PDB file of C-alpha atoms in Angstrom:
ATOM      1  CA  MET A 112     104.282 168.358 231.514  1.00 81.00           C
ATOM      2  CA  PRO A 113     106.292 171.555 232.058  1.00 90.00           C
ATOM      3  CA  ILE A 114     107.595 173.279 228.958  1.00 93.00           C
ATOM      4  CA  ILE A 115     109.938 176.127 228.143  1.00 95.00           C
ATOM      5  CA  GLU A 116     108.895 178.042 225.053  1.00 96.00           C
ATOM      6  CA  VAL A 117     111.508 180.073 223.178  1.00 97.00           C
ATOM      7  CA  ILE A 118     110.459 182.491 220.459  1.00 98.00           C
ATOM      8  CA  VAL A 119     113.325 183.741 218.312  1.00 98.00           C
ATOM      9  CA  SER A 120     112.539 186.951 216.423  1.00 97.00           C
ATOM     10  CA  PRO A 121     113.674 187.436 212.815  1.00 97.00           C
ATOM     11  CA  GLN A 122     116.415 189.695 214.234  1.00 96.00           C
ATOM     12  CA  GLY A 123     117.629 187.018 216.646  1.00 95.00           C
ATOM     13  CA  ALA A 124     116.287 188.332 219.971  1.00 95.00           C
ATOM     14  CA  THR A 125     114.627 185.693 222.126  1.00 97.00           C
ATOM     15  CA  GLN A 126     111.676 185.516 224.472  1.00 96.00           C
ATOM     16  CA  VAL A 127     111.704 182.645 226.947  1.00 95.00           C
ATOM     17  CA  THR A 128     108.399 181.624 228.550  1.00 93.00           C
ATOM     18  CA  THR A 129     107.920 178.846 231.084  1.00 91.00           C
ATOM     19  CA  ARG A 130     104.626 177.032 231.439  1.00 89.00           C
ATOM     20  CA  GLY A 131     103.368 174.405 233.813  1.00 86.00           C
ATOM     21  CA  PHE A 132     106.031 174.621 236.502  1.00 83.00           C
ATOM     22  CA  ALA A 133     105.130 174.521 240.182  1.00 80.00           C
ATOM     23  CA  GLY A 134     105.966 177.572 242.312  1.00 75.00           C
ATOM     24  CA  ASN A 135     109.312 179.203 241.581  1.00 75.00           C
ATOM     25  CA  SER A 136     110.803 176.164 239.862  1.00 78.00           C
ATOM     26  CA  CYS A 137     110.145 177.770 236.466  1.00 78.00           C
ATOM     27  CA  GLN A 138     112.939 180.251 237.054  1.00 79.00           C
ATOM     28  CA  ALA A 139     115.456 177.606 238.044  1.00 80.00           C
ATOM     29  CA  ALA A 140     114.482 175.485 235.046  1.00 82.00           C
ATOM     30  CA  SER A 141     115.129 178.151 232.451  1.00 88.00           C
ATOM     31  CA  GLN A 142     118.013 179.987 234.115  1.00 90.00           C
ATOM     32  CA  SER A 143     120.842 178.166 232.359  1.00 90.00           C
ATOM     33  CA  LEU A 144     119.124 178.485 228.991  1.00 94.00           C
ATOM     34  CA  GLU A 145     118.612 182.219 229.500  1.00 94.00           C
ATOM     35  CA  ALA A 146     122.264 182.664 230.494  1.00 94.00           C
ATOM     36  CA  ALA A 147     123.386 180.647 227.467  1.00 95.00           C
ATOM     37  CA  LEU A 148     121.374 182.796 225.070  1.00 96.00           C
ATOM     38  CA  GLY A 149     122.569 186.190 226.218  1.00 96.00           C
ATOM     39  CA  LEU A 150     121.644 189.219 228.227  1.00 94.00           C
ATOM     40  CA  ARG A 151     118.372 189.443 230.158  1.00 92.00           C
ATOM     41  CA  GLN A 152     116.453 192.579 229.189  1.00 91.00           C
ATOM     42  CA  ALA A 153     113.259 192.170 231.179  1.00 89.00           C
ATOM     43  CA  GLU A 154     111.399 189.594 233.219  1.00 87.00           C
ATOM     44  CA  GLN A 155     107.695 189.334 233.824  1.00 87.00           C
ATOM     45  CA  LEU A 156     106.059 186.955 236.275  1.00 83.00           C
ATOM     46  CA  THR A 157     102.680 185.652 235.221  1.00 77.00           C
ATOM     47  CA  PRO A 158     100.847 184.059 238.159  1.00 68.00           C
ATOM     48  CA  GLU A 159      97.645 184.456 236.081  1.00 53.00           C
ATOM     49  CA  PHE A 160      98.697 181.344 234.257  1.00 55.00           C
ATOM     50  CA  TYR A 161      98.092 179.179 237.296  1.00 55.00           C
ATOM     51  CA  GLN A 162      95.035 181.135 238.350  1.00 56.00           C
ATOM     52  CA  GLN A 163      93.604 180.449 234.905  1.00 52.00           C
ATOM     53  CA  GLN A 164      94.312 176.746 235.288  1.00 55.00           C
ATOM     54  CA  ALA A 165      92.619 176.712 238.688  1.00 58.00           C
ATOM     55  CA  THR A 166      89.567 178.455 237.202  1.00 57.00           C
ATOM     56  CA  ASN A 167      89.359 175.987 234.325  1.00 58.00           C
ATOM     57  CA  LEU A 168      89.666 173.075 236.729  1.00 59.00           C
ATOM     58  CA  ALA A 169      86.924 174.474 238.987  1.00 63.00           C
ATOM     59  CA  GLN A 170      84.638 174.979 235.986  1.00 62.00           C
ATOM     60  CA  SER A 171      85.180 171.488 234.619  1.00 61.00           C
ATOM     61  CA  GLN A 172      84.578 169.970 238.047  1.00 62.00           C
ATOM     62  CA  GLY A 173      81.461 172.081 238.464  1.00 58.00           C
ATOM     63  CA  GLN A 174      80.031 170.677 235.222  1.00 55.00           C
ATOM     64  CA  ARG A 175      80.193 167.099 236.446  1.00 50.00           C
TER      65      ARG A 175
ATOM     66  CA  MET B 290     103.761 180.233 238.325  1.00 68.00           C
ATOM     67  CA  SER B 291     105.065 181.123 234.932  1.00 81.00           C
ATOM     68  CA  HIS B 292     107.469 183.762 233.724  1.00 86.00           C
ATOM     69  CA  ILE B 293     108.518 185.524 230.546  1.00 92.00           C
ATOM     70  CA  VAL B 294     112.048 186.795 229.946  1.00 94.00           C
ATOM     71  CA  GLN B 295     113.256 188.943 227.059  1.00 95.00           C
ATOM     72  CA  ILE B 296     116.842 188.235 226.060  1.00 95.00           C
ATOM     73  CA  GLN B 297     119.248 190.060 223.815  1.00 95.00           C
ATOM     74  CA  THR B 298     121.225 187.355 222.062  1.00 95.00           C
ATOM     75  CA  GLN B 299     124.960 187.249 222.639  1.00 97.00           C
ATOM     76  CA  VAL B 300     127.036 185.139 220.274  1.00 98.00           C
ATOM     77  CA  ARG B 301     129.396 183.132 222.491  1.00 97.00           C
ATOM     78  CA  ASP B 302     129.209 179.493 221.410  1.00 98.00           C
ATOM     79  CA  PRO B 303     131.443 178.397 218.499  1.00 98.00           C
ATOM     80  CA  VAL B 304     129.529 175.118 218.117  1.00 98.00           C
ATOM     81  CA  ALA B 305     126.201 176.933 217.693  1.00 98.00           C
ATOM     82  CA  ILE B 306     127.773 179.399 215.222  1.00 98.00           C
ATOM     83  CA  ALA B 307     129.120 176.487 213.165  1.00 98.00           C
ATOM     84  CA  SER B 308     125.669 174.837 213.247  1.00 98.00           C
ATOM     85  CA  ALA B 309     124.041 178.087 212.121  1.00 98.00           C
ATOM     86  CA  CYS B 310     126.497 178.434 209.217  1.00 98.00           C
ATOM     87  CA  GLU B 311     125.882 174.849 208.175  1.00 98.00           C
ATOM     88  CA  ARG B 312     122.120 175.311 208.301  1.00 98.00           C
ATOM     89  CA  LEU B 313     122.360 178.512 206.214  1.00 98.00           C
ATOM     90  CA  ARG B 314     124.807 176.804 203.827  1.00 98.00           C
ATOM     91  CA  LEU B 315     127.558 179.297 204.579  1.00 98.00           C
ATOM     92  CA  SER B 316     131.250 178.500 204.747  1.00 98.00           C
ATOM     93  CA  PRO B 317     132.340 177.276 208.192  1.00 98.00           C
ATOM     94  CA  PRO B 318     133.400 180.089 210.560  1.00 98.00           C
ATOM     95  CA  ILE B 319     137.150 180.605 210.881  1.00 98.00           C
ATOM     96  CA  HIS B 320     139.013 182.245 213.757  1.00 98.00           C
ATOM     97  CA  ARG B 321     141.145 184.983 212.193  1.00 97.00           C
ATOM     98  CA  THR B 322     141.925 188.663 212.018  1.00 98.00           C
ATOM     99  CA  VAL B 323     140.053 190.452 209.261  1.00 96.00           C
ATOM    100  CA  GLN B 324     140.116 193.912 207.778  1.00 95.00           C
ATOM    101  CA  LEU B 325     136.782 195.742 208.039  1.00 95.00           C
ATOM    102  CA  PHE B 326     137.409 198.717 205.740  1.00 93.00           C
ATOM    103  CA  SER B 327     139.451 200.965 208.059  1.00 91.00           C
ATOM    104  CA  ARG B 328     139.923 198.711 211.071  1.00 95.00           C
ATOM    105  CA  GLN B 329     140.891 195.177 212.021  1.00 96.00           C
ATOM    106  CA  GLU B 330     138.898 192.768 214.179  1.00 97.00           C
ATOM    107  CA  THR B 331     139.875 189.337 215.475  1.00 97.00           C
ATOM    108  CA  GLY B 332     137.393 186.587 216.180  1.00 98.00           C
ATOM    109  CA  LEU B 333     135.278 183.920 214.568  1.00 98.00           C
ATOM    110  CA  ALA B 334     134.738 185.291 211.061  1.00 98.00           C
ATOM    111  CA  VAL B 335     131.641 184.425 209.029  1.00 98.00           C
ATOM    112  CA  GLU B 336     131.207 185.294 205.347  1.00 98.00           C
ATOM    113  CA  LEU B 337     127.633 186.405 204.618  1.00 98.00           C
ATOM    114  CA  PRO B 338     126.118 186.322 201.105  1.00 98.00           C
ATOM    115  CA  GLY B 339     126.719 189.611 199.272  1.00 97.00           C
ATOM    116  CA  TRP B 340     128.752 191.146 202.089  1.00 98.00           C
ATOM    117  CA  ARG B 341     132.007 192.910 201.261  1.00 97.00           C
ATOM    118  CA  TYR B 342     133.585 192.103 204.641  1.00 97.00           C
ATOM    119  CA  PRO B 343     132.961 189.180 206.977  1.00 98.00           C
ATOM    120  CA  VAL B 344     131.201 189.608 210.314  1.00 98.00           C
ATOM    121  CA  VAL B 345     133.412 188.862 213.303  1.00 98.00           C
ATOM    122  CA  CYS B 346     131.959 187.110 216.335  1.00 98.00           C
ATOM    123  CA  GLN B 347     133.865 188.004 219.477  1.00 97.00           C
ATOM    124  CA  LEU B 348     132.996 185.118 221.735  1.00 97.00           C
ATOM    125  CA  ALA B 349     134.341 186.593 224.981  1.00 96.00           C
ATOM    126  CA  SER B 350     132.016 189.594 224.824  1.00 96.00           C
ATOM    127  CA  GLY B 351     129.248 188.035 222.714  1.00 97.00           C
ATOM    128  CA  GLU B 352     129.437 190.968 220.309  1.00 97.00           C
ATOM    129  CA  VAL B 353     129.353 190.787 216.526  1.00 97.00           C
ATOM    130  CA  ARG B 354     131.608 193.335 214.785  1.00 97.00           C
ATOM    131  CA  TYR B 355     131.027 194.311 211.173  1.00 97.00           C
ATOM    132  CA  ASP B 356     131.062 197.159 208.688  1.00 96.00           C
ATOM    133  CA  ASN B 357     128.284 197.011 206.103  1.00 96.00           C
ATOM    134  CA  TYR B 358     128.216 200.780 205.495  1.00 95.00           C
ATOM    135  CA  ASN B 359     124.567 201.095 206.527  1.00 94.00           C
ATOM    136  CA  GLY B 360     123.575 198.255 204.267  1.00 95.00           C
ATOM    137  CA  ARG B 361     125.473 199.357 201.158  1.00 96.00           C
ATOM    138  CA  TRP B 362     128.188 196.737 201.694  1.00 97.00           C
ATOM    139  CA  GLY B 363     125.855 193.991 202.854  1.00 97.00           C
ATOM    140  CA  ALA B 364     122.163 193.512 203.585  1.00 97.00           C
ATOM    141  CA  GLN B 365     121.185 193.681 207.253  1.00 97.00           C
ATOM    142  CA  ALA B 366     118.718 190.825 206.620  1.00 97.00           C
ATOM    143  CA  GLU B 367     121.634 188.414 206.114  1.00 98.00           C
ATOM    144  CA  LEU B 368     123.100 189.280 209.516  1.00 98.00           C
ATOM    145  CA  ASP B 369     119.638 189.078 211.123  1.00 97.00           C
ATOM    146  CA  ARG B 370     119.203 185.610 209.624  1.00 98.00           C
ATOM    147  CA  LEU B 371     122.550 184.503 211.043  1.00 98.00           C
ATOM    148  CA  LEU B 372     121.651 185.794 214.522  1.00 98.00           C
ATOM    149  CA  GLN B 373     118.221 184.169 214.426  1.00 98.00           C
ATOM    150  CA  THR B 374     119.676 180.851 213.301  1.00 98.00           C
ATOM    151  CA  TYR B 375     122.388 181.072 215.953  1.00 98.00           C
ATOM    152  CA  ALA B 376     119.766 181.576 218.682  1.00 98.00           C
ATOM    153  CA  ILE B 377     117.738 178.613 217.359  1.00 98.00           C
ATOM    154  CA  GLU B 378     120.761 176.317 217.248  1.00 98.00           C
ATOM    155  CA  LYS B 379     121.979 177.487 220.662  1.00 98.00           C
ATOM    156  CA  THR B 380     118.569 176.805 222.204  1.00 97.00           C
ATOM    157  CA  LYS B 381     118.503 173.300 220.702  1.00 97.00           C
ATOM    158  CA  LEU B 382     122.042 172.557 221.888  1.00 97.00           C
ATOM    159  CA  GLU B 383     121.238 173.633 225.444  1.00 95.00           C
ATOM    160  CA  ALA B 384     117.962 171.710 225.531  1.00 95.00           C
ATOM    161  CA  ARG B 385     119.541 168.506 224.243  1.00 94.00           C
ATOM    162  CA  ARG B 386     122.516 168.879 226.579  1.00 93.00           C
ATOM    163  CA  LYS B 387     120.024 168.658 229.436  1.00 91.00           C
ATOM    164  CA  GLY B 388     118.293 165.680 227.858  1.00 93.00           C
ATOM    165  CA  HIS B 389     115.104 167.543 226.909  1.00 94.00           C
ATOM    166  CA  ARG B 390     113.138 167.021 223.713  1.00 95.00           C
ATOM    167  CA  VAL B 391     112.713 170.110 221.541  1.00 96.00           C
ATOM    168  CA  THR B 392     110.368 170.875 218.665  1.00 97.00           C
ATOM    169  CA  GLU B 393     110.655 173.739 216.188  1.00 97.00           C
ATOM    170  CA  GLN B 394     107.938 175.645 214.366  1.00 98.00           C
ATOM    171  CA  SER B 395     108.109 178.614 211.969  1.00 98.00           C
ATOM    172  CA  LEU B 396     105.614 181.406 212.715  1.00 98.00           C
ATOM    173  CA  GLN B 397     103.924 183.650 210.153  1.00 97.00           C
ATOM    174  CA  ASP B 398     105.792 186.787 211.204  1.00 97.00           C
ATOM    175  CA  GLY B 399     109.154 185.156 210.513  1.00 97.00           C
ATOM    176  CA  SER B 400     109.808 184.215 214.132  1.00 98.00           C
ATOM    177  CA  VAL B 401     110.646 180.662 215.106  1.00 98.00           C
ATOM    178  CA  LYS B 402     109.057 178.961 218.109  1.00 98.00           C
ATOM    179  CA  LEU B 403     110.949 176.257 219.967  1.00 98.00           C
ATOM    180  CA  VAL B 404     109.170 174.190 222.586  1.00 97.00           C
ATOM    181  CA  ILE B 405     111.364 172.398 225.101  1.00 96.00           C
ATOM    182  CA  HIS B 406     109.617 169.515 226.811  1.00 94.00           C
ATOM    183  CA  VAL B 407     111.320 169.433 230.179  1.00 89.00           C
ATOM    184  CA  GLY B 408     111.977 165.922 231.353  1.00 76.00           C
ATOM    185  CA  ALA B 409     110.884 164.395 228.036  1.00 60.00           C
TER     186      ALA B 409
END
Protein backbone atom coordinates (compact mmCIF):
# COMPACT_ATOMS: atom_id res chain seq x y z
CA MET A 1 0.00 0.00 0.00
CA PRO A 2 1.39 3.44 -0.88
CA ILE A 3 2.38 5.66 2.02
CA ILE A 4 3.44 9.24 2.54
CA GLU A 5 5.92 9.64 5.36
CA VAL A 6 6.27 13.04 7.03
CA ILE A 7 9.13 13.71 9.43
CA VAL A 8 8.73 16.88 11.47
CA SER A 9 11.99 18.17 12.95
CA PRO A 10 12.12 19.56 16.50
CA GLN A 11 12.24 23.02 14.87
CA GLY A 12 9.11 22.37 12.81
CA ALA A 13 10.60 21.84 9.33
CA THR A 14 9.17 18.86 7.47
CA GLN A 15 10.47 16.21 5.11
CA VAL A 16 7.86 14.47 2.99
CA THR A 17 8.75 11.09 1.46
CA THR A 18 6.49 8.98 -0.74
CA ARG A 19 6.87 5.23 -0.93
CA GLY A 20 5.20 2.58 -3.01
CA PHE A 21 3.57 4.74 -5.66
CA ALA A 22 3.61 3.75 -9.31
CA GLY A 23 5.39 6.06 -11.77
CA ASN A 24 4.88 9.77 -11.18
CA SER A 25 1.73 9.35 -9.09
CA CYS A 26 3.78 9.91 -5.92
CA GLN A 27 4.13 13.58 -6.74
CA ALA A 28 0.44 14.09 -7.37
CA ALA A 29 -0.41 12.24 -4.16
CA SER A 30 1.66 14.43 -1.89
CA GLN A 31 1.33 17.75 -3.71
CA SER A 32 -1.59 19.12 -1.70
CA LEU A 33 0.01 18.08 1.58
CA GLU A 34 3.29 19.76 0.63
CA ALA A 35 1.45 22.95 -0.35
CA ALA A 36 -0.51 22.88 2.91
CA LEU A 37 2.64 22.59 5.00
CA GLY A 38 4.60 25.44 3.49
CA LEU A 39 7.38 26.30 1.12
CA ARG A 40 9.23 23.64 -0.88
CA GLN A 41 12.98 23.91 -0.31
CA ALA A 42 14.27 20.95 -2.30
CA GLU A 43 13.02 17.85 -4.05
CA GLN A 44 14.86 14.63 -4.69
CA LEU A 45 13.61 11.81 -6.87
CA THR A 46 14.59 8.35 -5.73
CA PRO A 47 14.03 5.78 -8.49
CA GLU A 48 16.41 3.49 -6.53
CA PHE A 49 13.47 2.68 -4.34
CA TYR A 50 11.73 0.79 -7.11
CA GLN A 51 14.96 -0.66 -8.44
CA GLN A 52 15.58 -2.04 -4.97
CA GLN A 53 12.13 -3.59 -4.90
CA ALA A 54 12.71 -5.18 -8.30
CA THR A 55 16.03 -6.61 -7.08
CA ASN A 56 14.45 -8.04 -3.94
CA LEU A 57 11.65 -9.57 -5.98
CA ALA A 58 14.12 -11.14 -8.43
CA GLN A 59 16.15 -12.57 -5.55
CA SER A 60 13.15 -14.04 -3.78
CA GLN A 61 11.89 -15.58 -7.02
CA GLY A 62 15.35 -16.96 -7.73
CA GLN A 63 15.37 -18.76 -4.37
CA ARG A 64 12.24 -20.73 -5.17
CA MET B 1 9.24 5.98 -8.16
CA SER B 2 9.57 7.74 -4.87
CA HIS B 3 10.47 11.28 -3.94
CA ILE B 4 11.64 13.31 -0.97
CA VAL B 5 10.72 16.96 -0.47
CA GLN B 6 12.08 19.33 2.17
CA ILE B 7 9.56 21.92 3.31
CA GLN B 8 9.90 25.05 5.37
CA THR B 9 6.76 25.22 7.46
CA GLN B 10 4.47 28.19 6.96
CA VAL B 11 1.82 28.82 9.59
CA ARG B 12 -1.40 29.49 7.66
CA ASP B 13 -4.14 27.32 9.16
CA PRO B 14 -6.00 28.68 12.22
CA VAL B 15 -7.53 25.26 12.95
CA ALA B 16 -4.11 23.59 13.10
CA ILE B 17 -2.74 26.42 15.29
CA ALA B 18 -5.66 25.97 17.70
CA SER B 19 -5.04 22.20 17.75
CA ALA B 20 -1.34 22.77 18.46
CA CYS B 21 -2.16 25.14 21.35
CA GLU B 22 -4.61 22.65 22.79
CA ARG B 23 -2.10 19.82 22.54
CA LEU B 24 0.59 21.95 24.25
CA ARG B 25 -1.95 23.11 26.86
CA LEU B 26 -1.57 26.75 25.87
CA SER B 27 -4.35 29.31 25.86
CA PRO B 28 -6.34 29.32 22.60
CA PRO B 29 -4.90 31.67 19.94
CA ILE B 30 -6.66 35.02 19.62
CA HIS B 31 -6.70 37.33 16.61
CA ARG B 32 -5.53 40.72 17.88
CA THR B 33 -2.96 43.47 17.63
CA VAL B 34 -0.15 43.10 20.13
CA GLN B 35 2.79 45.20 21.20
CA LEU B 36 6.16 43.50 20.67
CA PHE B 37 8.46 45.83 22.61
CA SER B 38 8.88 48.66 20.08
CA ARG B 39 6.45 47.61 17.36
CA GLN B 40 2.93 46.34 16.85
CA GLU B 41 1.88 43.21 14.96
CA THR B 42 -1.61 41.99 14.09
CA GLY B 43 -2.50 38.35 13.67
CA LEU B 44 -3.29 35.18 15.54
CA ALA B 45 -1.49 35.71 18.85
CA VAL B 46 -0.21 32.78 20.92
CA GLU B 47 1.13 33.11 24.47
CA LEU B 48 4.16 30.86 25.00
CA PRO B 49 5.33 29.75 28.47
CA GLY B 50 7.86 32.22 29.92
CA TRP B 51 7.64 34.61 26.98
CA ARG B 52 7.30 38.33 27.65
CA TYR B 53 5.39 38.98 24.41
CA PRO B 54 3.12 36.68 22.42
CA VAL B 55 4.12 35.31 19.03
CA VAL B 56 1.93 36.54 16.19
CA CYS B 57 1.02 34.19 13.36
CA GLN B 58 0.32 36.09 10.17
CA LEU B 59 -1.76 33.61 8.25
CA ALA B 60 -1.68 35.39 4.87
CA SER B 61 2.11 35.20 4.64
CA GLY B 62 2.65 32.15 6.87
CA GLU B 63 5.18 34.11 8.92
CA VAL B 64 5.48 34.13 12.69
CA ARG B 65 6.45 37.53 14.16
CA TYR B 66 7.96 37.80 17.62
CA ASP B 67 10.51 39.58 19.76
CA ASN B 68 12.26 37.36 22.30
CA TYR B 69 15.43 39.48 22.46
CA ASN B 70 17.66 36.61 21.33
CA GLY B 71 16.16 34.30 23.89
CA ARG B 72 16.30 36.65 26.88
CA TRP B 73 12.55 37.35 26.70
CA GLY B 74 11.53 33.82 25.83
CA ALA B 75 13.18 30.48 25.10
CA GLN B 76 13.49 29.58 21.42
CA ALA B 77 12.64 25.96 22.34
CA GLU B 78 9.07 27.00 23.18
CA LEU B 79 8.57 28.52 19.72
CA ASP B 80 10.22 25.48 18.09
CA ARG B 81 7.81 23.23 19.98
CA LEU B 82 4.84 25.26 18.75
CA LEU B 83 6.04 25.08 15.13
CA GLN B 84 6.69 21.35 15.36
CA THR B 85 3.28 20.71 16.89
CA TYR B 86 1.63 22.92 14.28
CA ALA B 87 3.25 20.91 11.46
CA ILE B 88 2.14 17.63 13.09
CA GLU B 89 -1.45 18.80 13.52
CA LYS B 90 -1.55 20.29 10.01
CA THR B 91 -0.32 17.02 8.50
CA LYS B 92 -2.97 15.05 10.40
CA LEU B 93 -5.73 17.47 9.37
CA GLU B 94 -4.77 17.23 5.70
CA ALA B 95 -4.47 13.44 5.78
CA ARG B 96 -7.84 12.98 7.47
CA ARG B 97 -9.49 15.51 5.15
CA LYS B 98 -8.54 13.19 2.30
CA GLY B 99 -9.81 10.16 4.18
CA HIS B 100 -6.37 8.65 4.85
CA ARG B 101 -5.33 6.91 8.06
CA VAL B 102 -2.34 8.44 9.84
CA THR B 103 -0.08 7.10 12.57
CA GLU B 104 2.35 9.10 14.70
CA GLN B 105 5.65 8.06 16.24
CA SER B 106 8.22 10.02 18.27
CA LEU B 107 11.84 9.52 17.16
CA GLN B 108 14.90 9.55 19.42
CA ASP B 109 16.27 12.82 18.04
CA GLY B 110 13.09 14.68 18.97
CA SER B 111 11.57 14.49 15.50
CA VAL B 112 8.10 13.10 14.96
CA LYS B 113 7.31 10.67 12.15
CA LEU B 114 3.83 10.58 10.66
CA VAL B 115 2.89 7.80 8.27
CA ILE B 116 -0.09 8.45 6.02
CA HIS B 117 -1.62 5.28 4.63
CA VAL B 118 -3.01 6.45 1.32
CA GLY B 119 -6.37 4.93 0.58
CA ALA B 120 -6.63 3.34 4.03
